[in-house]
Every structure is written in C-alpha cells, then in structure tokens.
Tab-separated table of C-alpha atoms and ligand atoms in Angstrom:
chain	number	residue	atom	x	y	z
A	242	MET	CA	-16.174	21.598	-9.039
A	243	ILE	CA	-14.439	18.798	-10.879
A	244	LYS	CA	-11.313	21.276	-12.491
A	245	GLU	CA	-10.435	22.486	-8.664
A	246	GLN	CA	-11.055	19.071	-6.458
A	247	PHE	CA	-8.911	17.317	-9.706
A	248	GLY	CA	-6.127	19.866	-10.546
A	249	TRP	CA	-7.367	21.220	-13.686
A	250	ASN	CA	-5.358	24.353	-14.573
A	251	ARG	CA	-4.634	26.682	-17.519
A	252	PHE	CA	-2.922	24.402	-19.704
A	253	PHE	CA	-6.402	22.509	-19.943
A	254	GLU	CA	-8.000	25.395	-20.153
A	255	ASP	CA	-6.298	26.601	-23.020
A	256	GLN	CA	-6.932	23.681	-24.745
A	257	LEU	CA	-10.921	23.768	-24.610
A	258	ALA	CA	-13.420	24.839	-27.560
A	259	GLY	CA	-16.424	24.604	-25.532
A	260	GLY	CA	-17.303	21.764	-25.326
A	261	ILE	CA	-17.765	19.436	-21.519
A	262	PRO	CA	-14.425	18.896	-19.773
A	263	GLY	CA	-14.327	15.776	-18.227
A	264	ARG	CA	-11.125	13.612	-16.314
A	265	VAL	CA	-11.051	9.852	-17.663
A	266	ALA	CA	-11.352	7.492	-13.953
A	267	SER	CA	-11.047	4.155	-15.372
A	268	SER	CA	-11.495	2.616	-19.128
A	269	ASN	CA	-13.576	-0.470	-20.728
A	270	HIS	CA	-13.592	-1.519	-23.619
A	271	GLY	CA	-13.755	1.403	-25.460
A	272	ARG	CA	-15.960	2.909	-22.914
A	273	PHE	CA	-14.950	5.330	-19.998
A	274	LEU	CA	-15.860	6.490	-17.450
A	275	VAL	CA	-15.369	9.898	-17.071
A	276	TRP	CA	-16.027	12.698	-14.149
A	277	THR	CA	-17.626	15.923	-15.139
A	278	ASP	CA	-19.469	18.808	-12.709
A	279	GLY	CA	-22.556	16.937	-13.497
A	280	GLY	CA	-21.107	13.668	-12.194
A	281	GLU	CA	-20.111	10.256	-13.336
A	282	VAL	CA	-20.725	9.670	-17.049
A	283	GLU	CA	-19.536	6.802	-19.225
A	284	ALA	CA	-18.953	8.349	-22.646
A	285	SER	CA	-17.936	6.619	-25.355
A	286	VAL	CA	-15.020	7.891	-28.124
A	287	SER	CA	-16.009	9.873	-31.542
A	288	GLY	CA	-15.919	8.385	-34.231
A	289	LEU	CA	-12.849	10.868	-35.567
A	290	LEU	CA	-11.211	9.817	-32.314
A	291	ARG	CA	-11.906	6.237	-33.425
A	292	ARG	CA	-10.353	6.530	-37.064
A	293	GLY	CA	-6.863	7.464	-35.200
A	294	SER	CA	-7.451	11.431	-35.115
A	295	GLY	CA	-6.160	13.002	-32.047
A	296	LEU	CA	-4.994	11.019	-29.227
A	297	TRP	CA	-7.070	8.501	-28.393
A	298	PRO	CA	-8.021	8.616	-24.863
A	299	ALA	CA	-5.878	7.250	-21.326
A	300	VAL	CA	-6.772	7.065	-17.460
A	301	GLY	CA	-6.260	10.220	-15.450
A	302	ASP	CA	-6.827	12.021	-19.200
A	303	TRP	CA	-8.969	15.529	-19.102
A	304	VAL	CA	-11.025	15.010	-22.568
A	305	GLU	CA	-13.597	17.310	-24.083
A	306	LEU	CA	-17.424	16.004	-24.400
A	307	ARG	CA	-19.766	17.003	-26.461
A	308	GLY	CA	-22.953	18.867	-24.879
A	309	ASP	CA	-24.453	15.665	-24.027
A	310	ALA	CA	-21.916	13.964	-21.882
A	311	GLN	CA	-22.052	11.643	-24.090
A	312	VAL	CA	-19.012	11.458	-26.242
A	313	ILE	CA	-15.492	12.103	-26.251
A	314	VAL	CA	-14.371	14.418	-28.378
A	315	LYS	CA	-11.207	15.702	-28.025
A	316	VAL	CA	-8.341	14.703	-25.467
A	317	LEU	CA	-6.535	17.010	-24.374
A	318	ASP	CA	-2.650	17.486	-24.353
A	319	ARG	CA	-1.155	15.996	-21.200
A	320	ARG	CA	1.395	17.146	-18.732
A	321	THR	CA	2.949	13.763	-18.396
A	322	LYS	CA	1.631	10.353	-19.517
A	323	LEU	CA	3.487	7.016	-18.143
A	324	SER	CA	4.037	4.724	-21.004
A	325	ARG	CA	5.223	1.887	-21.712
A	326	LYS	CA	5.536	0.095	-25.282
A	327	GLN	CA	2.546	-2.117	-26.226
A	328	PRO	CA	3.463	-6.217	-25.468
A	329	GLU	CA	2.943	-6.893	-29.055
A	330	ARG	CA	5.328	-7.067	-31.958
A	331	GLU	CA	4.315	-3.866	-33.141
A	332	VAL	CA	6.601	-0.826	-32.634
A	333	ARG	CA	3.718	1.421	-30.692
A	334	GLU	CA	3.671	3.294	-27.506
A	335	GLN	CA	0.598	2.568	-24.853
A	336	VAL	CA	-0.116	5.132	-22.798
A	337	LEU	CA	-0.727	3.495	-18.942
A	338	ALA	CA	-1.736	6.763	-17.334
A	339	ALA	CA	-2.061	11.162	-18.288
A	340	ASN	CA	-1.532	13.842	-16.221
A	341	ILE	CA	0.127	12.268	-13.403
A	342	ASP	CA	2.189	13.649	-10.895
A	343	VAL	CA	3.893	11.282	-8.932
A	344	LEU	CA	4.634	7.762	-9.789
A	345	PHE	CA	4.848	5.552	-6.011
A	346	ILE	CA	6.918	2.548	-7.538
A	347	VAL	CA	5.694	-0.101	-5.334
A	348	SER	CA	8.443	-3.339	-4.674
A	349	GLY	CA	8.055	-5.589	-1.720
A	350	LEU	CA	11.002	-6.270	0.511
A	351	ASP	CA	10.343	-9.871	0.406
A	352	ARG	CA	11.457	-11.999	-3.400
A	353	ASP	CA	10.350	-9.118	-5.410
A	354	TYR	CA	12.596	-6.635	-3.714
A	355	ASN	CA	14.948	-6.371	-7.788
A	356	GLU	CA	17.254	-3.485	-7.530
A	357	ARG	CA	17.505	-3.798	-12.022
A	358	ARG	CA	13.569	-3.851	-11.541
A	359	ILE	CA	13.611	-0.524	-10.351
A	360	GLU	CA	16.180	1.424	-11.846
A	361	ARG	CA	13.403	-0.088	-15.828
A	362	PHE	CA	10.217	1.642	-13.820
A	363	LEU	CA	12.722	4.758	-12.666
A	364	VAL	CA	14.081	5.518	-16.248
A	365	MET	CA	9.876	5.001	-17.260
A	366	ALA	CA	9.499	7.572	-14.174
A	367	ARG	CA	11.703	9.798	-15.681
A	368	GLU	CA	10.324	9.817	-19.382
A	369	SER	CA	6.796	10.328	-18.237
A	370	GLY	CA	7.498	13.859	-16.176
A	371	ALA	CA	6.134	12.413	-13.116
A	372	ARG	CA	8.377	12.705	-10.243
A	373	PRO	CA	9.325	9.090	-8.960
A	374	VAL	CA	9.258	8.042	-5.626
A	375	VAL	CA	10.268	3.992	-4.588
A	376	LEU	CA	7.963	2.506	-1.859
A	377	LEU	CA	9.524	-0.373	0.559
A	378	ASN	CA	6.390	-2.434	1.089
A	379	LYS	CA	6.555	-5.043	3.862
A	380	SER	CA	8.819	-3.682	5.945
A	381	ASP	CA	7.220	-5.796	8.416
A	382	LEU	CA	9.199	-8.342	7.182
A	383	ALA	CA	12.620	-6.611	7.447
A	384	ASN	CA	14.632	-8.995	10.378
A	385	GLU	CA	12.917	-12.417	9.718
A	386	LEU	CA	14.121	-11.824	5.636
A	387	GLY	CA	17.620	-10.454	7.459
A	388	LEU	CA	17.630	-7.669	5.981
A	389	ASP	CA	19.162	-4.559	8.247
A	390	LEU	CA	16.371	-1.425	6.453
A	391	ALA	CA	18.134	1.851	6.967
A	392	ASP	CA	20.981	-0.238	4.221
A	393	VAL	CA	18.389	-1.091	1.698
A	394	VAL	CA	16.301	2.699	1.665
A	395	ALA	CA	20.263	4.053	0.939
A	396	ARG	CA	20.602	1.675	-1.075
A	397	THR	CA	18.129	1.693	-3.237
A	398	ALA	CA	18.155	6.214	-3.397
A	399	GLN	CA	21.341	5.371	-4.226
A	400	LEU	CA	20.192	3.583	-8.118
A	401	SER	CA	18.688	7.512	-9.474
A	402	PRO	CA	19.561	11.135	-8.838
A	403	GLY	CA	17.342	12.619	-6.395
A	404	VAL	CA	14.822	9.805	-6.122
A	405	GLN	CA	13.344	9.603	-2.782
A	406	VAL	CA	12.386	6.293	-0.898
A	407	ILE	CA	9.569	5.741	1.253
A	408	PRO	CA	9.896	1.469	4.053
A	409	LEU	CA	6.466	0.489	4.945
A	410	SER	CA	3.879	-1.890	5.530
A	411	ALA	CA	0.688	-1.704	4.186
A	412	LYS	CA	-0.342	-4.882	6.359
A	413	ALA	CA	0.906	-3.589	9.405
A	414	ASP	CA	-0.355	-0.305	8.903
A	415	HIS	CA	2.886	1.587	9.209
A	416	GLY	CA	4.115	4.610	7.141
A	417	LEU	CA	1.484	4.995	4.939
A	418	ASP	CA	0.875	8.894	6.108
A	419	ALA	CA	4.308	9.370	4.283
A	420	LEU	CA	2.461	9.071	1.310
A	421	PRO	CA	0.172	11.996	1.155
A	422	ALA	CA	2.262	13.887	2.374
A	423	GLN	CA	4.171	13.755	-1.391
A	424	LEU	CA	0.866	15.145	-2.940
A	425	MET	CA	-0.967	18.761	-2.483
A	426	HIS	CA	-4.405	18.923	-3.191
A	427	GLY	CA	-5.438	18.330	-6.563
A	428	GLU	CA	-3.083	16.624	-7.700
A	429	THR	CA	-2.358	13.336	-8.636
A	430	ALA	CA	-0.440	9.806	-8.214
A	431	ALA	CA	-0.360	6.899	-9.542
A	432	LEU	CA	0.999	2.935	-7.981
A	433	ILE	CA	3.064	0.581	-10.728
A	434	GLY	CA	4.691	-2.188	-9.768
A	435	SER	CA	4.899	-6.603	-9.915
A	436	SER	CA	1.816	-8.424	-8.863
A	437	GLY	CA	2.001	-9.367	-5.332
A	438	VAL	CA	3.739	-6.365	-3.956
A	439	GLY	CA	0.860	-4.614	-1.991
A	440	LYS	CA	-0.409	-2.013	-5.138
A	441	SER	CA	-3.807	-2.897	-3.837
A	442	THR	CA	-3.190	-3.090	0.239
A	443	ILE	CA	-2.196	0.039	0.041
A	444	LEU	CA	-4.854	1.710	-2.000
A	445	ASN	CA	-6.971	-0.057	0.120
A	446	ARG	CA	-5.090	1.216	3.257
A	447	LEU	CA	-5.263	4.791	1.823
A	448	LEU	CA	-8.727	4.500	1.107
A	449	GLY	CA	-9.842	4.024	4.553
A	450	ASP	CA	-13.642	4.090	5.419
A	451	GLU	CA	-14.252	5.618	1.917
A	452	ARG	CA	-13.062	2.160	0.805
A	453	GLN	CA	-14.102	1.895	-2.960
A	454	ARG	CA	-13.718	-1.603	-3.939
A	455	THR	CA	-12.784	-5.137	-1.417
A	456	SER	CA	-9.112	-6.354	-1.038
A	457	ALA	CA	-8.595	-8.677	-4.268
A	458	VAL	CA	-6.610	-10.769	-2.409
A	459	SER	CA	-8.591	-13.979	-3.604
A	460	ALA	CA	-8.737	-16.742	0.427
A	461	GLY	CA	-6.451	-19.793	0.183
A	462	ASN	CA	-3.561	-17.429	-1.099
A	463	SER	CA	-1.482	-15.856	0.920
A	464	ARG	CA	0.360	-14.295	-1.868
A	465	GLY	CA	-3.107	-12.279	-3.191
A	466	ARG	CA	-4.047	-12.622	-6.912
A	467	HIS	CA	-6.050	-9.546	-9.017
A	468	THR	CA	-9.234	-9.262	-10.441
A	469	THR	CA	-9.246	-5.918	-11.177
A	470	THR	CA	-6.987	-5.722	-14.058
A	471	THR	CA	-7.940	-1.808	-15.307
A	472	ARG	CA	-6.704	0.843	-14.369
A	473	GLN	CA	-8.863	3.759	-12.093
A	474	LEU	CA	-8.321	6.371	-10.547
A	475	PHE	CA	-9.796	7.019	-6.969
A	476	VAL	CA	-10.276	10.682	-5.330
A	477	MET	CA	-8.285	9.287	-1.687
A	478	PRO	CA	-9.296	11.414	1.510
A	479	GLY	CA	-7.566	14.851	1.912
A	480	GLY	CA	-8.297	15.672	-1.901
A	481	TRP	CA	-5.956	14.211	-3.564
A	482	LEU	CA	-6.483	11.435	-7.086
A	483	LEU	CA	-4.400	7.660	-6.993
A	484	MET	CA	-4.348	5.513	-9.811
A	485	ASP	CA	-4.024	2.085	-9.409
A	486	LEU	CA	-2.171	-0.085	-12.292
A	487	PRO	CA	-2.353	-3.204	-11.636
A	488	GLY	CA	-2.082	-6.475	-14.064
A	489	LEU	CA	1.777	-5.302	-15.442
A	490	ARG	CA	3.321	-8.148	-16.153
A	491	GLU	CA	6.163	-6.570	-18.682
A	492	VAL	CA	7.361	-3.022	-18.616
A	493	GLN	CA	8.976	-2.687	-22.211
A	494	LEU	CA	10.256	0.600	-22.109
A	495	TRP	CA	9.170	3.624	-24.633
A	496	ALA	CA	11.628	5.921	-24.427
A	497	SER	CA	14.449	7.189	-24.906
A	498	THR	CA	18.223	7.068	-24.517
A	499	GLU	CA	18.405	10.093	-22.920
A	500	ASP	CA	15.549	9.541	-20.254
A	501	LEU	CA	18.101	7.030	-19.697
A	502	ALA	CA	20.915	8.087	-18.678
A	503	ASP	CA	19.232	11.295	-16.652
A	504	SER	CA	18.578	8.096	-14.338
A	505	PHE	CA	21.277	6.839	-14.453
A	506	ASP	CA	23.340	9.802	-13.498
A	507	ASP	CA	26.858	8.323	-11.754
A	508	ILE	CA	26.846	6.803	-15.432
A	509	GLN	CA	26.848	9.668	-17.639
A	510	GLU	CA	29.159	11.406	-15.771
A	511	LEU	CA	31.881	8.726	-15.879
A	512	ALA	CA	31.040	8.309	-19.795
A	513	GLY	CA	32.393	12.049	-19.766
A	514	HIS	CA	35.890	11.051	-19.022
A	515	CYS	CA	35.761	7.819	-21.521
A	516	ARG	CA	38.939	7.854	-24.569
A	517	PHE	CA	36.187	7.450	-27.097
A	518	ARG	CA	33.113	9.134	-27.284
A	519	ASP	CA	30.946	6.483	-28.610
A	520	CYS	CA	32.941	4.466	-26.333
A	521	ALA	CA	30.518	1.975	-25.342
A	522	HIS	CA	31.767	1.035	-22.001
A	523	ALA	CA	31.910	-3.194	-23.844
A	524	GLY	CA	36.139	-3.532	-23.168
A	525	GLU	CA	37.357	-0.102	-25.295
A	526	PRO	CA	40.638	0.647	-24.108
A	527	GLY	CA	40.602	3.784	-22.352
A	528	CYS	CA	37.246	3.608	-20.154
A	529	ALA	CA	36.417	5.333	-17.481
A	530	VAL	CA	33.055	4.151	-16.676
A	531	GLU	CA	34.346	0.621	-16.470
A	532	ALA	CA	37.547	1.611	-14.612
A	533	ALA	CA	35.011	3.312	-11.918
A	534	GLY	CA	33.947	-0.192	-10.599
A	535	LEU	CA	30.946	-0.109	-9.904
A	536	ALA	CA	28.382	-2.621	-9.742
A	537	PRO	CA	28.929	-5.262	-12.544
A	538	ALA	CA	24.933	-5.536	-12.619
A	539	ARG	CA	23.962	-1.782	-12.387
A	540	LEU	CA	26.354	-1.593	-15.304
A	541	ALA	CA	24.671	-4.956	-17.368
A	542	ASN	CA	21.579	-3.308	-16.615
A	543	TYR	CA	22.211	0.189	-18.102
A	544	LEU	CA	23.566	-1.358	-21.040
A	545	LYS	CA	20.823	-3.610	-21.713
A	546	MET	CA	18.701	-0.749	-21.605
A	547	GLN	CA	20.727	1.287	-24.308
A	548	ARG	CA	20.323	-1.683	-25.968
A	549	GLU	CA	16.176	-2.153	-26.009
A	550	LEU	CA	16.041	1.795	-26.497
A	551	ALA	CA	18.818	1.469	-29.527
A	552	HIS	CA	16.749	-0.959	-30.940
A	553	LEU	CA	13.690	1.056	-30.626
A	554	GLU	CA	14.626	4.898	-31.944
A	555	GLU	CA	15.931	2.501	-35.117
A	556	LYS	CA	12.514	0.776	-35.496
A	557	ILE	CA	10.875	3.988	-35.375
A	558	ASP	CA	13.485	5.720	-37.318
A	559	PRO	CA	12.681	3.520	-40.988
A	560	LYS	CA	8.974	4.396	-40.148
A	561	LEU	CA	9.538	8.101	-40.327
A	562	ALA	CA	12.312	7.852	-42.916
A	563	LYS	CA	9.836	5.803	-45.013
A	564	GLU	CA	7.175	9.613	-44.209
A	565	THR	CA	9.921	11.819	-45.465
A	566	ARG	CA	10.604	9.119	-48.800
A	567	ALA	CA	6.695	8.859	-49.915
A	568	LYS	CA	6.555	13.430	-49.079
A	569	TRP	CA	9.627	13.633	-51.207
A	570	LYS	CA	7.900	10.580	-53.852
A	571	ALA	CA	4.608	13.018	-53.494
A	572	VAL	CA	7.170	16.607	-54.534
A	573	GLU	CA	8.397	14.509	-57.436
A	574	LYS	CA	5.250	14.030	-58.511
A	575	SER	CA	3.727	17.191	-58.510
A	576	VAL	CA	7.043	18.784	-60.189
A	577	ARG	CA	6.681	16.038	-63.115
A	578	HIS	CA	2.968	17.312	-63.472
A	579	HIS	CA	3.820	20.855	-63.068
A	580	PRO	CA	7.240	21.298	-65.332
A	581	LYS	CA	8.000	24.468	-65.589
A	582	ARG	CA	6.094	26.022	-68.672
A	583	LYS	CA	8.434	28.351	-70.424
A	584	ALA	CA	8.695	32.323	-70.776
B	866	GDP	P1	-0.800	-5.957	-5.825
B	866	GDP	O1	-0.761	-7.276	-6.733
B	866	GDP	O2	0.759	-5.163	-5.324
B	866	GDP	O3	-2.272	-5.734	-5.689
B	866	GDP	O4	-0.416	-6.964	-4.233
B	866	GDP	P2	-1.860	-6.897	-3.450
B	866	GDP	O5	-2.296	-5.250	-2.684
B	866	GDP	O6	-2.992	-7.708	-3.243
B	866	GDP	O7	-1.238	-7.774	-1.569
B	866	GDP	C1	-0.320	-9.116	-1.968
B	866	GDP	C2	0.026	-9.899	-1.047
B	866	GDP	O8	0.763	-9.394	-0.113
B	866	GDP	C3	-1.327	-9.451	-0.036
B	866	GDP	O9	-1.485	-11.444	0.505
B	866	GDP	C4	-1.051	-9.325	1.228
B	866	GDP	O10	-1.849	-9.454	2.259
B	866	GDP	C5	-0.086	-9.081	1.110
B	866	GDP	N1	1.013	-7.854	1.480
B	866	GDP	C6	0.508	-6.397	1.212
B	866	GDP	N2	1.186	-5.599	1.768
B	866	GDP	C7	1.881	-5.999	3.152
B	866	GDP	C8	2.933	-5.613	4.203
B	866	GDP	O11	3.127	-4.802	4.212
B	866	GDP	N3	3.739	-6.707	5.045
B	866	GDP	C9	3.326	-8.539	4.014
B	866	GDP	N4	3.651	-9.143	5.162
B	866	GDP	N5	2.443	-8.857	3.084
B	866	GDP	C10	1.959	-7.332	2.658
C-alpha cells in the first residue's frame, strides 16, 4: 500500500474526497508520474487546475486522481513546501518540492564551500518546514585542501541554531550511513545544492543495487555534468524517499523576514539590545549587533537577504493592496446601485 510506504497520514486522509490517492514522483512539462496503489501512472491535470483554480502539483505532492487515475483533480494541502522566487522578473512563488521532512543541503568541501550560500539554503529550509541537515561532501579532499575537517564542521554548525552537519565522501563511500539514520520509514528527504557538489553521486551510492539511473557524469569532465534537470523522487533501500533537486542555478528566496531572523538567532538576540527598535545595523548609534563584532561577511549576508525579503514583501503587498482596493470599489459600486430606500 502506497499510503503506508510513502508517508500518508490523517492530515491527507481528511482531505480526500472519494478519488484515488497518489504521490507525485516526477513532473515533465505538465505530465506527472504518480505512484498509486495500482502502480505508477502518468497523469495530466484537470482543466480546473489548469485554469489556476487550486494548487499546481509539485514533486512530492499527495494528489487526488479521478476514478480512471489519468487526471489529477486536486493537490492535497502540503505539510511542508520548499519554495523559491521564480527566477523571472515576475513576483511568483515556485514550489520546488512538497512534503519534505528533511532537507539535505549539500556543499562540496572543495571550492564550492561557501558559508553564505549555506546560510541562504538554511533560510529556505526554515521557511519550508523541513529539518535542515548540512552535508559536507568530498571529505576525502580535506587533507589535500589543507582543511581541518572538525573545524569546518564546527564552523558550519554555527551558521544556524540546531543545524546538524555531516561530513562525508560519496566517492570514497565514507559517512553515508548517517543519512538514512536521519529518516524514519516513509519519510522524505531532498538533496539541494549547487551543481557539481555530488548530489547524484550521493543518490546513486545510497540507491546501491537498487540504482534506478546511472550517474550523469560525462566522460572526460572531472567536475561532471548533469543530464537530468527534472526533480524526481526515489524509493531508498530501508523504506524512505529521496528527491534530487538538480539544475538549481539560482535560488532567490521566497520567505519572510521572520524566517530570516529565526535562522540568524544570534543577530536577532543582539538586535533586542540596539538603542533603536528599528535599527538597521548599518551605522546607527547604540547598535548592539555591530558592537558585537560578528563576522562581517555573516552580517553583510544577513542584511543582503533582509533587503531582498523586504523588497519581496513590498512587491507582494501592492498586489494585495490592489485587490483590497478592487474589493472596496465593488462594495462602493453595489452601494451606489442599491441606494437606501426611503422609509
Ligand atoms: P551534482 O551535480 O551535485 O549531482 O554532482 P555529481 O554527483 O555529478 O558530482 C560532481 C563531481 O564531483 C563528479 O565528478 C563526482 O565524481 C565528484 N564527486 C562526487 N562526490 C565526491 C566526493 O566525495 N569526493 C570527490 N573527490 N569527488 C566527488
């Protein structure tokens, strides 16, 4: 039964209205591969969904299919969702993955290691509702790169409160056992990180004999190149699910300034001691954040993301304001057309 295997629970059960339940395993230009009790089906979406009524399916979603299992009629509300701002100019949310329990943020210890990028992914994770775990891959290169692994792990763990950090080498098959230990049967994880950090190598290692696709590393190119750009869900030995999120060149945040503050609890705590409540930590007198002597790059990254999110909120708000104005106009109009009758 897919429900027992893939994390179905009461929350989803209560939303089902008589159709067939299924979980979206992959999507490709409006066609969705859905796991159901009757097997894997390729489904499209109903006209209603296509016209923008209701949620659009994302990989990891639980959906309701029409009786013949060919058409998705409803996307069930999500427990968690991993989103970014759509890369185009339009201010729109793009849901990358749904119903993820653990987000593995993958970073290579080679030149990809970038604390600012990890901080960004951590804010994204915080917004999603999934538990972030940072994977520092390519630990086999630590010596060669002159890195003290324990030191890098400790530094990374300080980037956000309570975040777990796991060093590993997918290539040398070292440390990978720690990943399944993060998940219970039926839970879902996703791998996120820049291209070339080793996401597909990790996935393939974990899949082992049950490998469902070969590594997309092209011959003669040591950094490797992906041929797969779609997001896809895999069943792992041990009964948990893993999703690869390849091809993410750009992650603009789709989060709130609160998610940001939660991710930077040290700054939030200090900000409480600033002289001005609306202190921007940019040269104001009595600024406790600046006085604390935080790593300047961390503070700069925080301020940069804060500006980005404030801008996002500003862009979203006028839309809401416009809708509210339209609503009031309609009310005014109806009042004009139905003047009070004389008593
Ligand atoms: P992805 O783009 O994140 O999916 O990265 P890939 O899995 O395609 O890996 C990119 C390159 O890094 C490939 O050449 C891999 O062989 C290499 N790689 C992956 N894991 C490790 C590792 O643990 N150590 C080293 N040295 N190289 C690795």
